[in-house]
Short mmCIF file of C-alpha atoms in Angstrom, two decimals:
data_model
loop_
_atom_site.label_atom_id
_atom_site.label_comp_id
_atom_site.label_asym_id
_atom_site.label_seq_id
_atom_site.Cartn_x
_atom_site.Cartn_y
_atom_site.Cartn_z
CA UNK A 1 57.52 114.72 138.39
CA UNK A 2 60.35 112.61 140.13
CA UNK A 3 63.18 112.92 137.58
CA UNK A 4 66.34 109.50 137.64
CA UNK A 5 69.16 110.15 135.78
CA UNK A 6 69.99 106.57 134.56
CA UNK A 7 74.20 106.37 133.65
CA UNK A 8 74.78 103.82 131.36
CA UNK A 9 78.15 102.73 130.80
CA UNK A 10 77.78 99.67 127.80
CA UNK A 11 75.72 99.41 124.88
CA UNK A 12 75.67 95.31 125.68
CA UNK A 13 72.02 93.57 125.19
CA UNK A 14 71.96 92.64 128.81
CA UNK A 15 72.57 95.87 129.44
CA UNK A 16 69.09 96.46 127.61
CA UNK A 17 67.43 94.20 129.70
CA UNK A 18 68.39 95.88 132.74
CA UNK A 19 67.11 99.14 131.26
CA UNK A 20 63.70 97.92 130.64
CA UNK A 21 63.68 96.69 133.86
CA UNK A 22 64.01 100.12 135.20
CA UNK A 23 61.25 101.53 132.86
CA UNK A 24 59.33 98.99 134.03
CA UNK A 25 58.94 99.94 137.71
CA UNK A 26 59.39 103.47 136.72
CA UNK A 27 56.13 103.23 134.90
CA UNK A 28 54.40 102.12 138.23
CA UNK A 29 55.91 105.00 140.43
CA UNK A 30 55.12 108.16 137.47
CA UNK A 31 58.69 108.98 137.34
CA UNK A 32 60.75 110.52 134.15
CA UNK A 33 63.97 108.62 133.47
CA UNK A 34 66.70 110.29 131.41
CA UNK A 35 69.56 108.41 130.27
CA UNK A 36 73.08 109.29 130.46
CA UNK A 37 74.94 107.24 128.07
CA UNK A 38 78.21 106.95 126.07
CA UNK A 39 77.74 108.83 122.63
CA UNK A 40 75.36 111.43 124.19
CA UNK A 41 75.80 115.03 123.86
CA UNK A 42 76.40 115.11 128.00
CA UNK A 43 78.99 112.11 127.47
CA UNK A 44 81.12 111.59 124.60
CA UNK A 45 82.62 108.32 124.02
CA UNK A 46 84.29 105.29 125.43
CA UNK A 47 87.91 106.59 125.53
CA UNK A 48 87.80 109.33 127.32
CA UNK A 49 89.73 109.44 131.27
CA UNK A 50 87.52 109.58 134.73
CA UNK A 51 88.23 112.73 134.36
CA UNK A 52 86.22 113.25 131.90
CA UNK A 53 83.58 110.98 133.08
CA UNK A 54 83.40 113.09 136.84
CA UNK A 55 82.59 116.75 134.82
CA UNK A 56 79.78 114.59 132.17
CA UNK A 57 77.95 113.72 135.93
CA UNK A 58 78.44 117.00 137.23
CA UNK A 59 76.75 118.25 133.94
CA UNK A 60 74.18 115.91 134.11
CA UNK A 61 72.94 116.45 137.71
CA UNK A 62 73.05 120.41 137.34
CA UNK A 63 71.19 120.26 134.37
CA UNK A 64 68.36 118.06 135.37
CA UNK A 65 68.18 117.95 139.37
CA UNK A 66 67.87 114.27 139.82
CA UNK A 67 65.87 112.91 142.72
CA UNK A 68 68.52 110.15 142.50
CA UNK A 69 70.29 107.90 140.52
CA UNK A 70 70.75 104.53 138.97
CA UNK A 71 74.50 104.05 137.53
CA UNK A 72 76.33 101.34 135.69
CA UNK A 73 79.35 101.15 136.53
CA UNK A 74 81.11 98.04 134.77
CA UNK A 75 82.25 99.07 132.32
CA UNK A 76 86.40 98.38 132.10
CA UNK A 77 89.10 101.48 133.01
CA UNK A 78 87.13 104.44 131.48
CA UNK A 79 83.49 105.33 132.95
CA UNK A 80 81.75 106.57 136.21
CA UNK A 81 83.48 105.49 139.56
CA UNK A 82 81.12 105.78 143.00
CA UNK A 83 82.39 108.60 144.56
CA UNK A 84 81.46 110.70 141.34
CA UNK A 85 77.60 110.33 143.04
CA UNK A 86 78.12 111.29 146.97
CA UNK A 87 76.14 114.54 146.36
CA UNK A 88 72.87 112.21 145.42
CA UNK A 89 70.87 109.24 146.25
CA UNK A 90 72.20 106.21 144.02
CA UNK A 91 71.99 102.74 143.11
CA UNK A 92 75.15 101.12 141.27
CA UNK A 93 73.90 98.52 139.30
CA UNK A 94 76.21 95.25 138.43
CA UNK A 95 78.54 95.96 141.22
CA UNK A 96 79.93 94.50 144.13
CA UNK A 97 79.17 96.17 147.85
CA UNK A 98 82.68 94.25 148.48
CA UNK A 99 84.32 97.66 145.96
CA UNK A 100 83.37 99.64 148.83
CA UNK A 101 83.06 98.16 151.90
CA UNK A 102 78.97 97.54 151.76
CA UNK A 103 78.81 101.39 151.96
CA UNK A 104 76.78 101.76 148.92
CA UNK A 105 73.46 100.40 148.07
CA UNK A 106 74.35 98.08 144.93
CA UNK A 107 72.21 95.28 142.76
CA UNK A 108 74.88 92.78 141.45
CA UNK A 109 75.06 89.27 140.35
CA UNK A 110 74.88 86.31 142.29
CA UNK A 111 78.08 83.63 141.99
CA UNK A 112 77.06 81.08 143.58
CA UNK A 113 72.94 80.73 141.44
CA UNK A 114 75.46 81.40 138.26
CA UNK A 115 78.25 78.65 138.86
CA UNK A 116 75.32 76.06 139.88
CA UNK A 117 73.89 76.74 136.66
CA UNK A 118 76.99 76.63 134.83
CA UNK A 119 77.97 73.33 137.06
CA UNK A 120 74.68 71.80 136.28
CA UNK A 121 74.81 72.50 132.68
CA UNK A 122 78.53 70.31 132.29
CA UNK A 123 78.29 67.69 134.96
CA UNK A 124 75.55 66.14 132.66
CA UNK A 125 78.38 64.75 130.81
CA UNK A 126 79.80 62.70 133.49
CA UNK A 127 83.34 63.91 132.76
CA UNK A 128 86.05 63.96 135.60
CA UNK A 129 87.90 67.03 134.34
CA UNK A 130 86.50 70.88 134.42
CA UNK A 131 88.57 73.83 133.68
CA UNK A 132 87.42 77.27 134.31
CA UNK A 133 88.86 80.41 131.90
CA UNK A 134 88.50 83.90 133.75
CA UNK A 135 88.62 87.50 132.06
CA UNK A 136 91.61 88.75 130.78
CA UNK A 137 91.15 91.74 133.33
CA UNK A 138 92.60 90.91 136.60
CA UNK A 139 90.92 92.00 139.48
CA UNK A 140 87.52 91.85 138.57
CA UNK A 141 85.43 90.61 141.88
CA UNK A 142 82.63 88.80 139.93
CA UNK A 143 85.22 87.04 137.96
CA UNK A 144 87.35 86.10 141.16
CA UNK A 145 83.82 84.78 142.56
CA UNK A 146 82.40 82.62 140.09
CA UNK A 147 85.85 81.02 139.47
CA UNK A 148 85.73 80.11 143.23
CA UNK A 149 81.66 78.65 143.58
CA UNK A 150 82.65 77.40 140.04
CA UNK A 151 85.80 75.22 141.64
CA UNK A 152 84.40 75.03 144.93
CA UNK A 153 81.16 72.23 143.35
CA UNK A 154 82.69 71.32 140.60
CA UNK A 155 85.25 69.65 143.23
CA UNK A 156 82.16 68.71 145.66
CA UNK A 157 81.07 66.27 142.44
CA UNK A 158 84.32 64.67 142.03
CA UNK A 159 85.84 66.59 139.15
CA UNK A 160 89.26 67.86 138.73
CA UNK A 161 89.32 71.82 137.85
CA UNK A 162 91.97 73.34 136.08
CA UNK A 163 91.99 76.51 136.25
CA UNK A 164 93.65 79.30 133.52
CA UNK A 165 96.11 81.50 135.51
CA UNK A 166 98.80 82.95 132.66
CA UNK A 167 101.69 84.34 133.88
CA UNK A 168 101.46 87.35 131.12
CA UNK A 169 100.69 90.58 130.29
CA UNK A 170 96.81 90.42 130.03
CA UNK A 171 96.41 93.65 128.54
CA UNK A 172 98.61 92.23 125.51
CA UNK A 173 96.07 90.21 123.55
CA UNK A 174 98.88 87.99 121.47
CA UNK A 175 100.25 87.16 124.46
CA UNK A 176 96.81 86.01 126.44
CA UNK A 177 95.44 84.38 123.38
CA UNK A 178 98.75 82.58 123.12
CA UNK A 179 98.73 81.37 126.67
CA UNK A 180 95.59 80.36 126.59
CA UNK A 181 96.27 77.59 123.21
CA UNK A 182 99.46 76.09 125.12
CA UNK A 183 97.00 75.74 128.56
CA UNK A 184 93.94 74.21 126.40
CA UNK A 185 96.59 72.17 124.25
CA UNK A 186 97.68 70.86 128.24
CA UNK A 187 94.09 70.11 129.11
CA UNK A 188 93.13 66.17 129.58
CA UNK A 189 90.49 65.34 127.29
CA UNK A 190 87.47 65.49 127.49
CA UNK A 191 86.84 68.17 129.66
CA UNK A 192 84.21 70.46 130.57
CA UNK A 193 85.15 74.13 130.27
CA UNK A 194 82.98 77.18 131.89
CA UNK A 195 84.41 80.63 130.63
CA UNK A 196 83.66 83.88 132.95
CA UNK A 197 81.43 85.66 130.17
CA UNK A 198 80.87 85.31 126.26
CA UNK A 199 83.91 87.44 125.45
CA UNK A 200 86.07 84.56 126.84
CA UNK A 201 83.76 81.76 125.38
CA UNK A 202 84.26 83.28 121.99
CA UNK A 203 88.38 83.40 122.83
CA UNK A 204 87.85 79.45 123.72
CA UNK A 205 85.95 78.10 120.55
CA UNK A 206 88.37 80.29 118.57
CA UNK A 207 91.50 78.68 119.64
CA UNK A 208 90.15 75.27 119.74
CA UNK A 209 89.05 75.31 116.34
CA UNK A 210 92.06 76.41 115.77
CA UNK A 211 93.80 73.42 117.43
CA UNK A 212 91.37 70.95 115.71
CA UNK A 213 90.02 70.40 119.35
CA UNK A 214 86.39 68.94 119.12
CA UNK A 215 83.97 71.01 120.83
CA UNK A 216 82.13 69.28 122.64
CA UNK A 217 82.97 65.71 122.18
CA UNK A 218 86.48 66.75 123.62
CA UNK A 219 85.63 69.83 125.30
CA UNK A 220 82.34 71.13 126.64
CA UNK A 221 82.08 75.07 126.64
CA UNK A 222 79.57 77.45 128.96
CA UNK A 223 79.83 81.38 129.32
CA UNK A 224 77.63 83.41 130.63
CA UNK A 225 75.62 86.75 129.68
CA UNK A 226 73.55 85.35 126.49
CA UNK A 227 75.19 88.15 124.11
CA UNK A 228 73.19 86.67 120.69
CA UNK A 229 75.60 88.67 118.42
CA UNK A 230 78.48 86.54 120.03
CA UNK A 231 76.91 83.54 120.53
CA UNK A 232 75.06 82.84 117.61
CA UNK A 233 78.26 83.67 115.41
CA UNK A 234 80.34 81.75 116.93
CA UNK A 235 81.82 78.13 115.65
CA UNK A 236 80.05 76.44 116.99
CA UNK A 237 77.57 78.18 118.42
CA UNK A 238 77.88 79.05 122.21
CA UNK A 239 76.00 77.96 125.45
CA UNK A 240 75.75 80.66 127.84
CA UNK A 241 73.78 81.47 131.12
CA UNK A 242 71.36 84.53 130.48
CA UNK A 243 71.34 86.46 133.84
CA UNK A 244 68.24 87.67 135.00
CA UNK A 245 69.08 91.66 134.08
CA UNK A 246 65.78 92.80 133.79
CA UNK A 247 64.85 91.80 137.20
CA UNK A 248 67.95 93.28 138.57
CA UNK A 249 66.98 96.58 136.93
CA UNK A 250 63.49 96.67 138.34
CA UNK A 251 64.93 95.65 141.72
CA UNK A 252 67.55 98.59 141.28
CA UNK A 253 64.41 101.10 140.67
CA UNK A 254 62.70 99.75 143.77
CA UNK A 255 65.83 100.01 145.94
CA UNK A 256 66.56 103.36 144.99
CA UNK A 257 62.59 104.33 145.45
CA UNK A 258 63.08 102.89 149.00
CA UNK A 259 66.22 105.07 149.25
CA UNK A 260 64.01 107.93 147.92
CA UNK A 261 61.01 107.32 150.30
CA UNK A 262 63.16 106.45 153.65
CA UNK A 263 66.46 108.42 153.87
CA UNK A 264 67.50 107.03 157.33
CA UNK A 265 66.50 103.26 156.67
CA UNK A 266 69.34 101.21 156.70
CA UNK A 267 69.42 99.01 152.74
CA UNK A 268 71.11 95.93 152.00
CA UNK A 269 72.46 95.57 148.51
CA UNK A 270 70.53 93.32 146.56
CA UNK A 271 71.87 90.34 143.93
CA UNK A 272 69.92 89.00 140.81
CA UNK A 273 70.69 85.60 139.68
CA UNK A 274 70.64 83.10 136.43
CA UNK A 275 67.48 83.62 134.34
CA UNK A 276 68.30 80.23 131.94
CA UNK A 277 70.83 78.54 130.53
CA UNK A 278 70.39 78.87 126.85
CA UNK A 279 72.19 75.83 125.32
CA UNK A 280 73.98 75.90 121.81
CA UNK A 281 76.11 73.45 120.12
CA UNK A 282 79.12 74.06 122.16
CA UNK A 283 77.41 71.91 125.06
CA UNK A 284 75.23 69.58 123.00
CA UNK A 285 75.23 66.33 124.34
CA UNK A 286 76.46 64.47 121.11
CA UNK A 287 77.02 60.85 122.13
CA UNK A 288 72.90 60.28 122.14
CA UNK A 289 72.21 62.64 118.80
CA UNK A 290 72.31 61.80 115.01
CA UNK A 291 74.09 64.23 113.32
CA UNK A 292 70.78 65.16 112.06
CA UNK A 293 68.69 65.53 115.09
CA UNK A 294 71.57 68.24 116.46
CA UNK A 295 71.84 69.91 113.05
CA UNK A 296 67.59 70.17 113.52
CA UNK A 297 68.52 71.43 116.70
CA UNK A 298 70.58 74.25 115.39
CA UNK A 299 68.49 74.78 112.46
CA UNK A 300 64.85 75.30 114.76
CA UNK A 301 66.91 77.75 117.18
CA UNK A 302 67.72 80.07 114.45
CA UNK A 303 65.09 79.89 112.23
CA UNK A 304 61.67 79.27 114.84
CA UNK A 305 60.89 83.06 114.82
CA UNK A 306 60.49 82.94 110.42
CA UNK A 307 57.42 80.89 111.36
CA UNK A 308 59.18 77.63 109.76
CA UNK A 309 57.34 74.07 109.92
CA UNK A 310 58.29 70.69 110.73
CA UNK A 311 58.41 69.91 106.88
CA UNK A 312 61.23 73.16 106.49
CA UNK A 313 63.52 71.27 108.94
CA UNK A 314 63.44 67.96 107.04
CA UNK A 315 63.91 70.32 103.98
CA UNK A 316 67.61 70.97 105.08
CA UNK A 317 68.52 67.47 105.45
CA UNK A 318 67.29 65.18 102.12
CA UNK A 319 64.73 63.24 104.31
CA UNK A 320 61.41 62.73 104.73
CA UNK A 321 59.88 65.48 107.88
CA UNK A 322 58.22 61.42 109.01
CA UNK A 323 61.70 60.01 109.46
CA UNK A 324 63.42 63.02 110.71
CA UNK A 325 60.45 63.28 113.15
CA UNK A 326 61.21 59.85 114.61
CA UNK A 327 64.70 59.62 115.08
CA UNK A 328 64.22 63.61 116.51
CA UNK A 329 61.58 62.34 118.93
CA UNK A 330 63.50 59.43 120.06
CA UNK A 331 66.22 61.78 120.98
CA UNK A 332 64.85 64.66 122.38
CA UNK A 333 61.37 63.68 123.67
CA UNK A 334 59.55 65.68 121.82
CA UNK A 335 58.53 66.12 117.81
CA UNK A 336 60.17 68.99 115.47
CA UNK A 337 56.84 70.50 116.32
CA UNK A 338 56.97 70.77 119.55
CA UNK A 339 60.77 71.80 119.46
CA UNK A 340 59.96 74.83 117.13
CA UNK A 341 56.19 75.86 119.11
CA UNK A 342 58.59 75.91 122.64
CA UNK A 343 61.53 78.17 120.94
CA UNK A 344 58.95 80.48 120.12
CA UNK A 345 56.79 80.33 123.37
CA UNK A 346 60.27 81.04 124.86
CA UNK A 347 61.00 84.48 122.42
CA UNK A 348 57.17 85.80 123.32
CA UNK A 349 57.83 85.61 126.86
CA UNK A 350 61.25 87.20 126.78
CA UNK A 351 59.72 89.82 124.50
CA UNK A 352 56.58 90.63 126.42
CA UNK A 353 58.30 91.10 129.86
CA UNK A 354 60.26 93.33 128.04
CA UNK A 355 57.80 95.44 126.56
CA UNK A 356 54.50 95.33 128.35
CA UNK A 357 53.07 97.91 126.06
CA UNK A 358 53.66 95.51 122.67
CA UNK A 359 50.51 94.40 121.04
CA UNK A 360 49.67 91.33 120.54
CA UNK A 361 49.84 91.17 116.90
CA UNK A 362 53.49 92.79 116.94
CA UNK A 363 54.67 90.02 119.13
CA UNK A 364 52.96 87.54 116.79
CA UNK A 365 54.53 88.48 114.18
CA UNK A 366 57.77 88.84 115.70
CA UNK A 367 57.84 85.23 117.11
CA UNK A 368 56.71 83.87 113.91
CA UNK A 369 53.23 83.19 114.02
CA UNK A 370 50.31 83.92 111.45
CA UNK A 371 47.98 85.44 113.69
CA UNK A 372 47.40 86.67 117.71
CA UNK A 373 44.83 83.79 117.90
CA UNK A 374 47.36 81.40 117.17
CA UNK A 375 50.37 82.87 119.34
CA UNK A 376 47.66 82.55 122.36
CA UNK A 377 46.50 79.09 121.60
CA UNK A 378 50.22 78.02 121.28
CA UNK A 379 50.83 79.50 124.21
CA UNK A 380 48.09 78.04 126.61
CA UNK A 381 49.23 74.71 124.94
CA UNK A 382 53.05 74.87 125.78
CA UNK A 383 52.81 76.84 129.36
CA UNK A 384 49.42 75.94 130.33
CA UNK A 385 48.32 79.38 130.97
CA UNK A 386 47.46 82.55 129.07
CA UNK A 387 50.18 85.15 128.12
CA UNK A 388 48.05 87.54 130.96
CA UNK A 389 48.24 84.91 133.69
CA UNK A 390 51.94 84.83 132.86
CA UNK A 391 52.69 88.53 133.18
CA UNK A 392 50.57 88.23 136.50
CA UNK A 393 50.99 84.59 138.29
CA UNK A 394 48.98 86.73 140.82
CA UNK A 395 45.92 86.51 138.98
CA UNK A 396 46.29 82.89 138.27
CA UNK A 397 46.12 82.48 141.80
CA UNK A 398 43.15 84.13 142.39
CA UNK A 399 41.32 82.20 139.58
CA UNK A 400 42.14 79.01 141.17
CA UNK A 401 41.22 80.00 144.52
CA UNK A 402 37.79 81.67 142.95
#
């Protein structure tokens, strides 16, 4: 059996996502996948030097004799650098090829598909000023490159960027967060605001709650990565683009199966791109909503996978689920029913890409529904095809060409 040693470097969700990507074509091709991870018995923990980090790989590849290897390498100043794997076939996973020339085969994220979406997401309000907050470590190529596409059509639609460049210690947080309030405090109003990742959005709501600035009738806030456990804590609740990370592991596994199968075939590195952009409160548009219809809003996100009804929403608000209905279909175009049967359409697909192997009645109940029967009949309704014809658009063609 075909054995991958898998080096994870970040216990993030997205990071997740990319794993089960790489089970999932691993699956196809019969091969065993051990991960090497932070907290493992071949890898300590996060604060330990490269040093460190070089004898945990050497450890790992004597003891298992990897046909290759998929590595993540972002993962701040401690971790696994490239030239740790020069004695074996491997992928780096959310990397640039600019780190190292294009010498090594890498699957990384796409700037320009994540700055569109981020672009497309403000310019709905029609405001002339943007601003764009980057990471508070310098240096970081992915950072450098979405502030640029970010600028670059932001500027092509007639908007003004502003863009955060402190002239302070980054590494001292006091002095970065306190940068960043006089900059915001300096920003005209209103203004819409993309932040590199969800670590910076969180910074960004943070200080302008703070400083009593209204989010988003004065400023409009997108990050990017999705983290749930920082955006749906946050006040308000953040808007951030969810990258596509479990295609970009399955597209690492094939690259590095290509890499496996033709030694001498000359690779190009591979990107992966913006899956959606899940919207929260901080980009709500709020001039068209009652208070009510963006508190329903809220309110269906968090709750649609407890299996909650129509008449549970107008339960939170002292109204009649008739009234609420109407001013919540004049608004959004569709009823509180249809709101709460897409959110959870939404979490089945998510969940069965992830996990193939899930039954049905698992994800049911997961997503909030009383039985499989209804979960499928939902689901045909809202998508217009069956869960199995969305797993394989393949076979949906076929039927309609049958």
């Amino acid at each position: 059996m075909t054995t991958i040693l898998l080096f994870r470097s970040s216990l993030f969700e997205l990071s997740e996502d990319m794993t089960n990507g790489i089970y999932d074509y691993a699956r196809g091709r019969g091969w065993h996948v051990q991960m090497v991870e932070h907290g493992s018995a071949l890898s300590d923990q996060w604060h330990h030097p490269r040093e460190h980090s070089a004898v945990v790989v050497r450890q790992a590849i004597d003891f298992w004799h990897p046909s290759g290897c998929l590595v993540e390498l972002e993962c701040g100043s401690v971790g696994y650098t490239a030239e740790m794997f020069d004695s074996v076939p491997a992928v780096f996973l959310d990397r640039s090829p600019r780190m190292d020339g294009g010498r090594r085969l890498c699957v990384y994220s796409d700037s320009v598909s994540i700055a569109e979406c981020a672009a497309r997401e403000l310019l709905r309000f029609g405001w002339k000023h943007a601003a764009f907050v980057p990471c508070a470590e310098p240096g970081r190529i992915w950072c450098e490159e979405r502030e640029r596409e970010f600028v670059s059509v932001m500027r092509r639609n007639g908007c003004a960027v502003h863009v955060f460049s402190p002239d302070v210690d980054r590494s001292n947080d006091r002095a970065f967060l306190d940068a960043l309030e006089r900059w915001m405090a300096s920003l005209p109003q209103p203004c819409a605001l993309f932040a590199a990742n969800d670590l910076v959005g969180r910074q960004v709501l943070s200080v302008a709650r703070q400083n009593e600035i209204d989010v988003p009738r004065q400023l409009a806030v997108v990050a990017v990565d999705n983290e749930r456990r920082i955006c749906e804590h946050t006040v308000p609740t953040l808007s951030s683009i969810r990258q596509d990370m479990f295609a970009a592991g399955y597209r690492a596994a094939r690259l590095l199966d290509e890499r496996l199968r033709h030694p001498r075939k000359k690779l190009e590195s591979i990107r992966f791109g913006a899956a959606e952009l899940v919207r929260r409160a901080s980009s709500s548009r709020c001039d068209r909503f009652d208070a009510r219809v963006l508190a329903s809003l809220e309110y269906i996100r968090l709750h649609a996978l407890e299996g909650i009804s129509s008449a549970d929403v107008a339960a939170q608000f002292a109204c009649s689920r008739r009234y609420l209905d109407r001013i919540f279909g004049q608004s959004v175009g569709r009823s509180l029913l249809d709101e709460i049967q897409r959110t959870q359409i939404e979490a089945v697909k998510n969940l069965v890409k992830k996990e193939r192997s899930l039954k049905q009645d698992a994800v049911a109940d997961r997503c909030g529904f009383s039985s499989p029967e209804d979960m499928r009949r939902v689901f045909k309704k809202v998508d217009g095809r069956t869960i199995g014809d969305f797993l394989d658009p393949c076979r949906s063609c076929s039927k309609r060409g049958s």
